[in-house]
Coordinates of C-alpha atoms in Angstrom, one line a residue:
M1015 CA 0.0 0.0 0.0
A1016 CA 2.9 2.4 0.8
V1017 CA 4.3 1.8 -2.7
Y1018 CA 1.0 3.0 -4.3
A1019 CA 0.9 6.0 -2.0
A1020 CA 4.5 6.9 -3.0
V1021 CA 3.8 6.4 -6.7
G1022 CA 0.6 8.6 -6.4
L1023 CA 2.5 11.3 -4.5
A1024 CA 5.3 11.3 -7.1
F1025 CA 2.7 11.6 -10.0
Y1026 CA 0.9 14.4 -8.2
L1027 CA 4.2 16.3 -7.6
T1028 CA 5.3 15.8 -11.2
L1029 CA 2.0 17.2 -12.5
N1030 CA 2.4 20.2 -10.2
I1031 CA 6.1 20.9 -11.1
V1032 CA 6.0 20.2 -14.9
K1033 CA 4.2 22.9 -16.8
I1034 CA 2.1 20.6 -19.0
D1035 CA 0.6 23.5 -21.1
E1036 CA 4.1 24.8 -21.8
V1037 CA 5.2 21.3 -23.0
I1038 CA 2.1 21.0 -25.2
A1039 CA 2.5 24.4 -26.8
K1040 CA 6.3 24.0 -27.3
R1041 CA 5.9 20.6 -28.9
N1042 CA 3.1 21.8 -31.3
I1043 CA 5.1 25.0 -32.2
D1044 CA 8.3 23.0 -32.7
M1045 CA 6.5 20.7 -35.1
Y1046 CA 5.1 23.7 -37.0
F1047 CA 8.5 25.3 -37.4
A1048 CA 10.0 21.9 -38.4
G1049 CA 7.5 21.6 -41.2
Q1050 CA 5.9 18.5 -39.7
T1051 CA 2.5 20.2 -39.8
E1052 CA 1.2 22.8 -42.2
S1053 CA -0.9 24.7 -39.6
L1054 CA -1.4 25.1 -35.9
D1055 CA -4.6 24.7 -34.0
M1056 CA -4.5 28.2 -32.6
E1057 CA -8.0 27.8 -31.1
Y1058 CA -6.6 25.0 -28.9
L1059 CA -3.3 26.7 -28.2
T1060 CA -5.0 29.9 -27.0
T1061 CA -7.0 27.9 -24.5
L1062 CA -3.9 26.8 -22.7
S1063 CA -2.8 28.5 -19.5
E1064 CA -0.3 31.3 -19.1
D1065 CA 2.4 28.6 -18.9
A1066 CA 2.2 28.4 -22.7
A1067 CA 3.0 32.1 -23.2
P1068 CA 6.8 31.7 -23.8
A1069 CA 6.2 29.1 -26.5
I1070 CA 3.4 31.2 -28.1
M1071 CA 5.6 34.2 -28.1
R1072 CA 7.7 32.5 -30.7
L1073 CA 4.8 32.8 -33.2
L1074 CA 5.3 36.5 -33.4
E1075 CA 8.3 36.0 -35.8
K1076 CA 8.1 37.3 -39.3
D1077 CA 8.1 33.8 -41.0
V1078 CA 4.8 32.9 -39.4
E1079 CA 1.5 33.3 -41.2
L1080 CA -0.2 36.7 -40.6
I1081 CA -3.3 35.2 -39.1
T1082 CA -1.3 32.9 -36.7
R1083 CA 0.8 35.9 -35.6
N1084 CA -2.3 38.0 -34.9
Q1085 CA -3.9 35.1 -32.9
A1086 CA -0.8 34.8 -30.9
R1087 CA -0.7 38.5 -30.3
I1088 CA -4.3 38.5 -29.1
Y1089 CA -3.6 35.7 -26.7
L1090 CA -0.6 37.5 -25.3
E1091 CA -2.4 40.8 -25.1
A1092 CA -5.1 39.1 -23.1
I1093 CA -2.5 37.8 -20.6
K1094 CA -0.9 41.2 -20.4
E1095 CA -4.3 42.8 -19.6
R1096 CA -5.1 40.1 -17.0
Y1097 CA -1.7 40.8 -15.3
S1098 CA -2.4 44.6 -15.3
N1099 CA -5.6 44.0 -13.4
M1100 CA -4.1 41.5 -11.0
E1101 CA -4.0 42.3 -7.3
Q1102 CA -0.4 42.8 -6.3
N1103 CA 0.3 41.2 -2.9
W1104 CA 2.6 38.5 -1.6
Q1105 CA -0.2 36.0 -1.3
S1106 CA -0.9 36.1 -5.1
Y1107 CA 2.8 35.9 -6.1
N1108 CA 3.5 33.4 -8.9
L1109 CA 6.8 32.8 -10.6
T1110 CA 5.2 32.1 -14.0
V1111 CA 3.4 35.5 -13.8
E1112 CA 6.6 37.3 -13.0
K1113 CA 8.5 35.6 -15.8
N1114 CA 5.7 36.3 -18.3
K1115 CA 5.5 39.9 -17.3
D1116 CA 9.2 40.3 -18.0
L1117 CA 8.8 38.4 -21.3
L1118 CA 5.9 40.6 -22.4
E1119 CA 7.8 43.8 -21.5
E1120 CA 10.9 42.6 -23.4
N1121 CA 8.8 41.9 -26.5
K1122 CA 6.2 44.7 -26.3
D1123 CA 7.2 46.0 -29.8
K1124 CA 6.2 42.6 -31.2
L1125 CA 2.8 42.9 -29.6
Q1126 CA 1.7 45.7 -31.9
F1127 CA -1.0 44.7 -34.3
I1128 CA 0.5 43.1 -37.5
Y1129 CA -0.9 44.1 -40.9
N1130 CA 1.6 42.3 -43.1

């Protein structure tokens, strides 16, 4: 019985430590850039949590289709807006939020609406 409890605890901890949404987004976007898929399911990718933001940020590059870049931009702008309305106290501190805030600030020029 102790073995099952240990395995269950290890699985639970793994799910909480590994950013599953980031792994999913990164894998899908890597496949897109490698030419293993012709298009991305942006409707799905934009439903992923904020953990996916660093991977989705890669879609703002020039060699990505215009509609895909704009969908990525809309997703990232929504996260940026959510962060600006967040309560700032130590109880709500989140490392992913801080990293994403820095990432969004560093790439704010890429978040402008893209026309071509």
